[in-house]
Amino acid sequence: MEIQQLDTTDPAARRAWHAVMEHAVRSDRPHALLTTYDAFEVVATSPSTYVQRTWLQAVEGSEVLGVAELELPLEENRDLGWCEVDVLPGHRRRGIGRSLWDAVVERARQDGRTRLGGEVSVDLSVAGAGLAFATAVGAVEKHREDHLLADLPVAPAQVDPAYELLTWRGRCPDEHREAYLAMRNQMNTDVPTGELDLEVAVLDDARLAASEERLMKAYDVRVAAARRRSDGVLGGYSLLFVPHGTRYGWQDDTLVMPEHRGHRLGAALKCANYGGLPGDVAEVHTWTAPANTAMHRTNTGLGFRVVEHMYEVEAVIA
Ligand SMILES: CC(C)(COP(=O)(O)OP(=O)(O)OC[C@H]1O[C@@H](n2cnc3c(N)ncnc32)[C@H](O)[C@@H]1OP(=O)(O)O)[C@@H](O)C(=O)NCCC(=O)NCCS
């Protein structure tokens, strides 16, 4: 068995890497939301300015038995990397996961990184090996979130009459960009991250535009925002992605700015996005920290149910 770096110029190799990742993860995570092949193609073939990505694979003969991904943030958090390791079910407990981990650590160290983080998700009814593996390689839990799933449609939420809802798809219209950027940056500082010690990424217009451009290649990007009728101020937003060619949504950020809280805008914003989806989009995934009581209640009130526990873990590799 040999650990190789994926040749991202080889379409067949990219297809095989993704297929192994999908099979390995699906085997004990029936509710996993995975990067689609189309979305993987975008990141694998067009490097990002903000994150350097490397894909590894464990190969025996011509067969790929396991895969790993390493992400090195290039702007902030330059002391850490993020990784994922996945091994096909028929080839586990042979040291392949550890070999992939070792290769990831070596590359992260070469780039001067001293910490490696990752997400380990555990299905509520299928015992997976992810946490035992993470512990075996020296990673410890830093933060926990629930992965929740809702079937669509959900019952529509009331909109406080002091607000009106706006929606857009793809790029944020120019007239809302400044307010949207302020909210996105507020979100990055407000979202609970437990004991994770992370530098907060600051979005400016260029970085927002780059992210919008990239996301639109693989996702239908939908945003709902709440505007206070009395003064036109934007008080919150919710961001939803629908991967091209799929029948599910991925609920990302939802933020209500501090002075606009208490009007149940969170539920109204989410419902505005869900209500606008094509009828064949049947479910929505989201992640919320159990300690984030307001958002957790909003989600369960809308019909979301917990399907997995997601642990953010981190190992010191200095
Ligand atoms: C987690 C995973 C990558 C492990 O791959 P693997 O090739 O079986 O791992 P290894 O054989 O190198 O195991 C390394 C150590 O992890 C621990 N471990 C792995 N699987 C375990 C299990 N089922 N139960 C208990 N400990 C386990 C052991 O300490 C093991 O060392 P040992 O075999 O000498 O006791 C694999 O089970 C997998 O792909 N799971 C789904 C994806 C996932 O959860 N990835 C982790 C998130 S990054």
GROMACS .gro file of C-alpha atoms and ligand atoms in nm:
model
  366
    1MET     CA    1   0.000   0.000   0.000
    2GLU     CA    2   0.130   0.341  -0.099
    3ILE     CA    3   0.020   0.694  -0.013
    4GLN     CA    4   0.004   0.917  -0.321
    5GLN     CA    5  -0.099   1.272  -0.388
    6LEU     CA    6  -0.402   1.295  -0.617
    7ASP     CA    7  -0.309   1.416  -0.964
    8THR     CA    8  -0.579   1.680  -0.998
    9THR     CA    9  -0.517   1.707  -1.373
   10ASP     CA   10  -0.641   1.348  -1.422
   11PRO     CA   11  -1.023   1.335  -1.453
   12ALA     CA   12  -1.043   0.957  -1.392
   13ALA     CA   13  -0.831   0.991  -1.078
   14ARG     CA   14  -1.051   1.274  -0.950
   15ARG     CA   15  -1.360   1.060  -1.013
   16ALA     CA   16  -1.206   0.764  -0.825
   17TRP     CA   17  -1.097   0.979  -0.530
   18HIS     CA   18  -1.447   1.120  -0.492
   19ALA     CA   19  -1.615   0.780  -0.528
   20VAL     CA   20  -1.398   0.631  -0.251
   21MET     CA   21  -1.467   0.927  -0.023
   22GLU     CA   22  -1.841   0.891  -0.083
   23HIS     CA   23  -1.850   0.515  -0.027
   24ALA     CA   24  -1.632   0.530   0.285
   25VAL     CA   25  -1.834   0.805   0.451
   26ARG     CA   26  -2.178   0.674   0.350
   27SER     CA   27  -2.110   0.330   0.494
   28ASP     CA   28  -2.159   0.453   0.850
   29ARG     CA   29  -2.318   0.793   0.799
   30PRO     CA   30  -2.648   0.751   0.612
   31HIS     CA   31  -2.740   1.119   0.671
   32ALA     CA   32  -2.402   1.267   0.577
   33LEU     CA   33  -2.406   1.577   0.357
   34LEU     CA   34  -2.112   1.521   0.124
   35THR     CA   35  -1.937   1.742  -0.126
   36THR     CA   36  -2.100   1.647  -0.455
   37TYR     CA   37  -1.882   1.534  -0.742
   38ASP     CA   38  -1.959   1.861  -0.927
   39ALA     CA   39  -1.856   2.070  -0.625
   40PHE     CA   40  -1.542   1.862  -0.580
   41GLU     CA   41  -1.456   1.918  -0.946
   42VAL     CA   42  -1.473   2.294  -0.893
   43VAL     CA   43  -1.236   2.297  -0.593
   44ALA     CA   44  -1.003   2.032  -0.736
   45THR     CA   45  -0.957   2.206  -1.070
   46SER     CA   46  -0.956   2.576  -0.972
   47PRO     CA   47  -0.729   2.660  -0.678
   48SER     CA   48  -0.858   2.911  -0.424
   49THR     CA   49  -0.664   3.222  -0.321
   50TYR     CA   50  -0.764   3.170   0.041
   51VAL     CA   51  -0.716   2.797   0.105
   52GLN     CA   52  -0.458   2.556  -0.030
   53ARG     CA   53  -0.595   2.204  -0.068
   54THR     CA   54  -0.415   1.873  -0.112
   55TRP     CA   55  -0.580   1.538  -0.172
   56LEU     CA   56  -0.411   1.211  -0.084
   57GLN     CA   57  -0.499   0.851  -0.152
   58ALA     CA   58  -0.394   0.510  -0.024
   59VAL     CA   59  -0.340   0.286  -0.326
   60GLU     CA   60  -0.282  -0.089  -0.354
   61GLY     CA   61  -0.219  -0.207  -0.710
   62SER     CA   62  -0.459   0.011  -0.906
   63GLU     CA   63  -0.721   0.025  -0.631
   64VAL     CA   64  -0.782   0.330  -0.410
   65LEU     CA   65  -0.862   0.206  -0.056
   66GLY     CA   66  -0.870   0.530   0.138
   67VAL     CA   67  -0.849   0.905   0.086
   68ALA     CA   68  -0.757   1.219   0.277
   69GLU     CA   69  -0.793   1.590   0.229
   70LEU     CA   70  -0.578   1.865   0.379
   71GLU     CA   71  -0.681   2.229   0.382
   72LEU     CA   72  -0.432   2.500   0.474
   73PRO     CA   73  -0.586   2.843   0.525
   74LEU     CA   74  -0.365   3.106   0.360
   75GLU     CA   75  -0.492   3.435   0.502
   76GLU     CA   76  -0.567   3.379   0.871
   77ASN     CA   77  -0.513   3.077   1.099
   78ARG     CA   78  -0.177   3.011   0.938
   79ASP     CA   79  -0.075   2.795   1.232
   80LEU     CA   80  -0.334   2.527   1.160
   81GLY     CA   81  -0.469   2.292   0.898
   82TRP     CA   82  -0.792   2.098   0.858
   83CYS     CA   83  -0.814   1.744   0.741
   84GLU     CA   84  -1.038   1.446   0.681
   85VAL     CA   85  -0.942   1.079   0.648
   86ASP     CA   86  -1.177   0.815   0.503
   87VAL     CA   87  -1.107   0.445   0.449
   88LEU     CA   88  -1.329   0.196   0.262
   89PRO     CA   89  -1.518  -0.029   0.506
   90GLY     CA   90  -1.359  -0.353   0.379
   91HIS     CA   91  -1.007  -0.222   0.441
   92ARG     CA   92  -1.027  -0.075   0.791
   93ARG     CA   93  -0.814  -0.162   1.094
   94ARG     CA   94  -0.509  -0.229   0.876
   95GLY     CA   95  -0.334   0.098   0.950
   96ILE     CA   96  -0.444   0.273   0.629
   97GLY     CA   97  -0.616   0.555   0.820
   98ARG     CA   98  -0.305   0.610   1.030
   99SER     CA   99  -0.079   0.613   0.721
  100LEU     CA  100  -0.300   0.876   0.556
  101TRP     CA  101  -0.299   1.078   0.880
  102ASP     CA  102   0.081   1.059   0.900
  103ALA     CA  103   0.109   1.184   0.541
  104VAL     CA  104  -0.129   1.471   0.614
  105VAL     CA  105   0.067   1.565   0.929
  106GLU     CA  106   0.394   1.561   0.738
  107ARG     CA  107   0.260   1.802   0.475
  108ALA     CA  108   0.103   2.032   0.735
  109ARG     CA  109   0.430   2.043   0.932
  110GLN     CA  110   0.629   2.117   0.617
  111ASP     CA  111   0.412   2.425   0.580
  112GLY     CA  112   0.481   2.530   0.939
  113ARG     CA  113   0.143   2.432   1.083
  114THR     CA  114   0.135   2.327   1.448
  115ARG     CA  115  -0.229   2.216   1.485
  116LEU     CA  116  -0.453   1.993   1.275
  117GLY     CA  117  -0.828   2.009   1.314
  118GLY     CA  118  -1.109   1.803   1.173
  119GLU     CA  119  -1.479   1.729   1.198
  120VAL     CA  120  -1.593   1.386   1.312
  121SER     CA  121  -1.963   1.316   1.268
  122VAL     CA  122  -2.133   1.027   1.443
  123ASP     CA  123  -2.474   0.899   1.337
  124LEU     CA  124  -2.723   0.862   1.625
  125SER     CA  125  -2.797   0.501   1.534
  126VAL     CA  126  -2.480   0.372   1.360
  127ALA     CA  127  -2.161   0.334   1.563
  128GLY     CA  128  -1.877   0.479   1.356
  129ALA     CA  129  -1.501   0.457   1.414
  130GLY     CA  130  -1.431   0.829   1.364
  131LEU     CA  131  -1.400   0.931   1.729
  132ALA     CA  132  -1.189   0.629   1.829
  133PHE     CA  133  -0.962   0.702   1.536
  134ALA     CA  134  -0.936   1.072   1.624
  135THR     CA  135  -0.847   0.981   1.984
  136ALA     CA  136  -0.589   0.728   1.862
  137VAL     CA  137  -0.407   0.997   1.662
  138GLY     CA  138  -0.406   1.237   1.957
  139ALA     CA  139  -0.694   1.470   1.868
  140VAL     CA  140  -0.921   1.609   2.140
  141GLU     CA  141  -1.272   1.754   2.126
  142LYS     CA  142  -1.293   2.134   2.106
  143HIS     CA  143  -1.652   2.195   2.003
  144ARG     CA  144  -1.970   2.003   1.934
  145GLU     CA  145  -2.264   2.069   1.707
  146ASP     CA  146  -2.577   1.878   1.618
  147HIS     CA  147  -2.643   1.795   1.254
  148LEU     CA  148  -3.015   1.838   1.197
  149LEU     CA  149  -3.240   1.748   0.907
  150ALA     CA  150  -3.589   1.875   0.813
  151ASP     CA  151  -3.830   1.747   0.553
  152LEU     CA  152  -3.976   2.014   0.326
  153PRO     CA  153  -4.212   2.186   0.319
  154VAL     CA  154  -4.201   2.326   0.673
  155ALA     CA  155  -4.494   2.523   0.816
  156PRO     CA  156  -4.449   2.888   0.719
  157ALA     CA  157  -4.336   3.124   0.999
  158GLN     CA  158  -4.499   3.462   1.069
  159VAL     CA  159  -4.301   3.769   0.966
  160ASP     CA  160  -4.303   4.053   1.220
  161PRO     CA  161  -4.497   4.334   1.045
  162ALA     CA  162  -4.218   4.582   1.131
  163TYR     CA  163  -3.998   4.397   0.877
  164GLU     CA  164  -4.013   4.294   0.514
  165LEU     CA  165  -3.816   4.007   0.365
  166LEU     CA  166  -3.592   4.037   0.061
  167THR     CA  167  -3.442   3.745  -0.124
  168TRP     CA  168  -3.172   3.710  -0.387
  169ARG     CA  169  -2.990   3.430  -0.564
  170GLY     CA  170  -2.619   3.419  -0.634
  171ARG     CA  171  -2.439   3.752  -0.609
  172CYS     CA  172  -2.561   4.001  -0.349
  173PRO     CA  173  -2.708   4.305  -0.530
  174ASP     CA  174  -2.487   4.617  -0.510
  175GLU     CA  175  -2.740   4.814  -0.305
  176HIS     CA  176  -2.724   4.561  -0.018
  177ARG     CA  177  -2.356   4.469  -0.030
  178GLU     CA  178  -2.228   4.695   0.244
  179ALA     CA  179  -2.499   4.591   0.490
  180TYR     CA  180  -2.464   4.226   0.390
  181LEU     CA  181  -2.086   4.236   0.447
  182ALA     CA  182  -2.138   4.390   0.792
  183MET     CA  183  -2.380   4.108   0.879
  184ARG     CA  184  -2.151   3.836   0.741
  185ASN     CA  185  -1.865   3.970   0.954
  186GLN     CA  186  -2.090   3.994   1.260
  187MET     CA  187  -2.185   3.628   1.202
  188ASN     CA  188  -1.820   3.525   1.195
  189THR     CA  189  -1.761   3.679   1.538
  190ASP     CA  190  -2.097   3.575   1.695
  191VAL     CA  191  -2.124   3.208   1.603
  192PRO     CA  192  -2.033   2.988   1.905
  193THR     CA  193  -1.718   2.781   1.845
  194GLY     CA  194  -1.659   2.632   2.191
  195GLU     CA  195  -1.291   2.592   2.274
  196LEU     CA  196  -1.175   2.624   1.914
  197ASP     CA  197  -0.908   2.891   1.907
  198LEU     CA  198  -0.954   3.048   1.564
  199GLU     CA  199  -0.873   3.382   1.411
  200VAL     CA  200  -1.189   3.521   1.262
  201ALA     CA  201  -1.182   3.566   0.885
  202VAL     CA  202  -1.271   3.920   0.782
  203LEU     CA  203  -1.467   3.943   0.458
  204ASP     CA  204  -1.420   4.242   0.236
  205ASP     CA  205  -1.595   4.303  -0.093
  206ALA     CA  206  -1.328   4.123  -0.299
  207ARG     CA  207  -1.334   3.815  -0.080
  208LEU     CA  208  -1.712   3.805  -0.075
  209ALA     CA  209  -1.718   3.835  -0.455
  210ALA     CA  210  -1.460   3.556  -0.493
  211SER     CA  211  -1.663   3.331  -0.264
  212GLU     CA  212  -1.988   3.409  -0.448
  213GLU     CA  213  -1.828   3.333  -0.785
  214ARG     CA  214  -1.688   3.002  -0.664
  215LEU     CA  215  -2.001   2.889  -0.486
  216MET     CA  216  -2.224   2.966  -0.783
  217LYS     CA  217  -2.030   2.717  -0.995
  218ALA     CA  218  -2.158   2.427  -0.785
  219TYR     CA  219  -2.451   2.561  -0.583
  220ASP     CA  220  -2.775   2.748  -0.620
  221VAL     CA  221  -2.696   3.016  -0.357
  222ARG     CA  222  -3.003   3.169  -0.192
  223VAL     CA  223  -3.010   3.451   0.058
  224ALA     CA  224  -3.305   3.596   0.253
  225ALA     CA  225  -3.261   3.924   0.441
  226ALA     CA  226  -3.493   4.115   0.676
  227ARG     CA  227  -3.533   4.490   0.623
  228ARG     CA  228  -3.689   4.710   0.893
  229ARG     CA  229  -3.969   4.903   0.729
  230SER     CA  230  -3.926   5.219   0.940
  231ASP     CA  231  -3.567   5.296   0.834
  232GLY     CA  232  -3.467   5.041   0.569
  233VAL     CA  233  -3.195   4.889   0.791
  234LEU     CA  234  -3.107   4.524   0.725
  235GLY     CA  235  -3.142   4.332   1.052
  236GLY     CA  236  -3.061   3.973   0.958
  237TYR     CA  237  -2.995   3.722   0.684
  238SER     CA  238  -3.002   3.353   0.614
  239LEU     CA  239  -2.786   3.172   0.360
  240LEU     CA  240  -2.887   2.847   0.189
  241PHE     CA  241  -2.708   2.638  -0.073
  242VAL     CA  242  -2.863   2.378  -0.299
  243PRO     CA  243  -2.588   2.175  -0.467
  244HIS     CA  244  -2.655   2.156  -0.841
  245GLY     CA  245  -2.837   1.838  -0.938
  246THR     CA  246  -2.948   1.747  -0.584
  247ARG     CA  247  -3.277   1.745  -0.397
  248TYR     CA  248  -3.153   1.887  -0.069
  249GLY     CA  249  -3.061   2.222   0.076
  250TRP     CA  250  -2.770   2.305   0.303
  251GLN     CA  251  -2.868   2.568   0.554
  252ASP     CA  252  -2.559   2.775   0.627
  253ASP     CA  253  -2.548   3.100   0.830
  254THR     CA  254  -2.852   3.255   0.989
  255LEU     CA  255  -2.789   3.576   1.180
  256VAL     CA  256  -3.010   3.836   1.340
  257MET     CA  257  -2.815   4.150   1.433
  258PRO     CA  258  -2.821   4.227   1.809
  259GLU     CA  259  -3.065   4.521   1.797
  260HIS     CA  260  -3.310   4.322   1.582
  261ARG     CA  261  -3.332   4.013   1.803
  262GLY     CA  262  -3.657   3.907   1.970
  263HIS     CA  263  -3.879   3.935   1.657
  264ARG     CA  264  -3.853   3.570   1.552
  265LEU     CA  265  -3.672   3.680   1.238
  266GLY     CA  266  -3.449   3.370   1.234
  267ALA     CA  267  -3.740   3.134   1.159
  268ALA     CA  268  -3.897   3.384   0.916
  269LEU     CA  269  -3.571   3.416   0.718
  270LYS     CA  270  -3.521   3.041   0.692
  271CYS     CA  271  -3.881   2.988   0.583
  272ALA     CA  272  -3.847   3.258   0.318
  273ASN     CA  273  -3.562   3.063   0.161
  274TYR     CA  274  -3.734   2.725   0.190
  275GLY     CA  275  -4.059   2.863   0.045
  276GLY     CA  276  -3.877   2.976  -0.269
  277LEU     CA  277  -3.714   2.641  -0.347
  278PRO     CA  278  -3.818   2.427  -0.643
  279GLY     CA  279  -4.073   2.163  -0.537
  280ASP     CA  280  -3.831   1.873  -0.583
  281VAL     CA  281  -3.600   1.995  -0.304
  282ALA     CA  282  -3.722   1.762  -0.031
  283GLU     CA  283  -3.498   1.819   0.271
  284VAL     CA  284  -3.263   2.066   0.438
  285HIS     CA  285  -2.952   1.999   0.649
  286THR     CA  286  -2.818   2.231   0.915
  287TRP     CA  287  -2.567   2.240   1.204
  288THR     CA  288  -2.621   2.408   1.539
  289ALA     CA  289  -2.438   2.391   1.870
  290PRO     CA  290  -2.670   2.246   2.137
  291ALA     CA  291  -2.555   2.534   2.361
  292ASN     CA  292  -2.690   2.783   2.103
  293THR     CA  293  -3.034   2.760   2.261
  294ALA     CA  294  -3.207   3.026   2.049
  295MET     CA  295  -3.106   2.869   1.716
  296HIS     CA  296  -3.154   2.512   1.834
  297ARG     CA  297  -3.512   2.593   1.943
  298THR     CA  298  -3.580   2.779   1.620
  299ASN     CA  299  -3.467   2.472   1.427
  300THR     CA  300  -3.661   2.212   1.624
  301GLY     CA  301  -3.965   2.445   1.611
  302LEU     CA  302  -3.942   2.436   1.230
  303GLY     CA  303  -3.935   2.055   1.233
  304PHE     CA  304  -3.560   1.987   1.224
  305ARG     CA  305  -3.450   1.668   1.403
  306VAL     CA  306  -3.102   1.574   1.520
  307VAL     CA  307  -2.948   1.297   1.304
  308GLU     CA  308  -2.577   1.319   1.393
  309HIS     CA  309  -2.343   1.462   1.651
  310MET     CA  310  -2.054   1.653   1.496
  311TYR     CA  311  -1.735   1.689   1.700
  312GLU     CA  312  -1.470   1.942   1.604
  313VAL     CA  313  -1.143   1.788   1.715
  314GLU     CA  314  -0.787   1.911   1.708
  315ALA     CA  315  -0.440   1.758   1.748
  316VAL     CA  316  -0.118   1.939   1.829
  317ILE     CA  317   0.141   1.844   1.565
  318ALA     CA  318   0.424   2.079   1.667
  319LIG     C1  319  -1.190   0.647   1.096
  319LIG     C2  320  -1.127   0.568   0.980
  319LIG     C3  321  -1.063   0.668   0.885
  319LIG     C4  322  -1.019   0.474   1.037
  319LIG     O1  323  -0.950   0.411   0.928
  319LIG     P1  324  -0.863   0.278   0.954
  319LIG     O2  325  -0.783   0.253   0.832
  319LIG     O3  326  -0.952   0.168   1.000
  319LIG     O4  327  -0.769   0.326   1.073
  319LIG     P2  328  -0.641   0.250   1.130
  319LIG     O5  329  -0.645   0.104   1.097
  319LIG     O6  330  -0.519   0.324   1.087
  319LIG     O7  331  -0.662   0.270   1.287
  319LIG     C5  332  -0.581   0.356   1.368
  319LIG     C6  333  -0.631   0.349   1.511
  319LIG     O8  334  -0.761   0.412   1.522
  319LIG     C7  335  -0.838   0.341   1.623
  319LIG     N1  336  -0.957   0.282   1.561
  319LIG     C8  337  -0.985   0.276   1.428
  319LIG     N2  338  -1.104   0.216   1.411
  319LIG     C9  339  -1.151   0.180   1.531
  319LIG    C10  340  -1.267   0.114   1.577
  319LIG     N3  341  -1.360   0.069   1.491
  319LIG     N4  342  -1.283   0.095   1.709
  319LIG    C11  343  -1.189   0.137   1.796
  319LIG     N5  344  -1.074   0.199   1.760
  319LIG    C12  345  -1.057   0.221   1.629
  319LIG    C13  346  -0.746   0.233   1.679
  319LIG     O9  347  -0.676   0.287   1.789
  319LIG    C14  348  -0.653   0.208   1.561
  319LIG    O10  349  -0.531   0.154   1.599
  319LIG     P3  350  -0.520  -0.008   1.617
  319LIG    O11  351  -0.586  -0.072   1.499
  319LIG    O12  352  -0.372  -0.030   1.622
  319LIG    O13  353  -0.592  -0.038   1.743
  319LIG    C15  354  -1.234   0.482   0.908
  319LIG    O14  355  -1.304   0.404   1.002
  319LIG    C16  356  -1.334   0.564   0.831
  319LIG    O15  357  -1.310   0.597   0.715
  319LIG     N6  358  -1.448   0.603   0.892
  319LIG    C17  359  -1.544   0.690   0.825
  319LIG    C18  360  -1.490   0.833   0.806
  319LIG    C19  361  -1.447   0.897   0.937
  319LIG    O16  362  -1.516   0.894   1.038
  319LIG     N7  363  -1.329   0.963   0.932
  319LIG    C20  364  -1.274   1.030   1.048
  319LIG    C21  365  -1.304   1.175   1.036
  319LIG     S1  366  -1.167   1.262   0.974
   0.00000   0.00000   0.00000
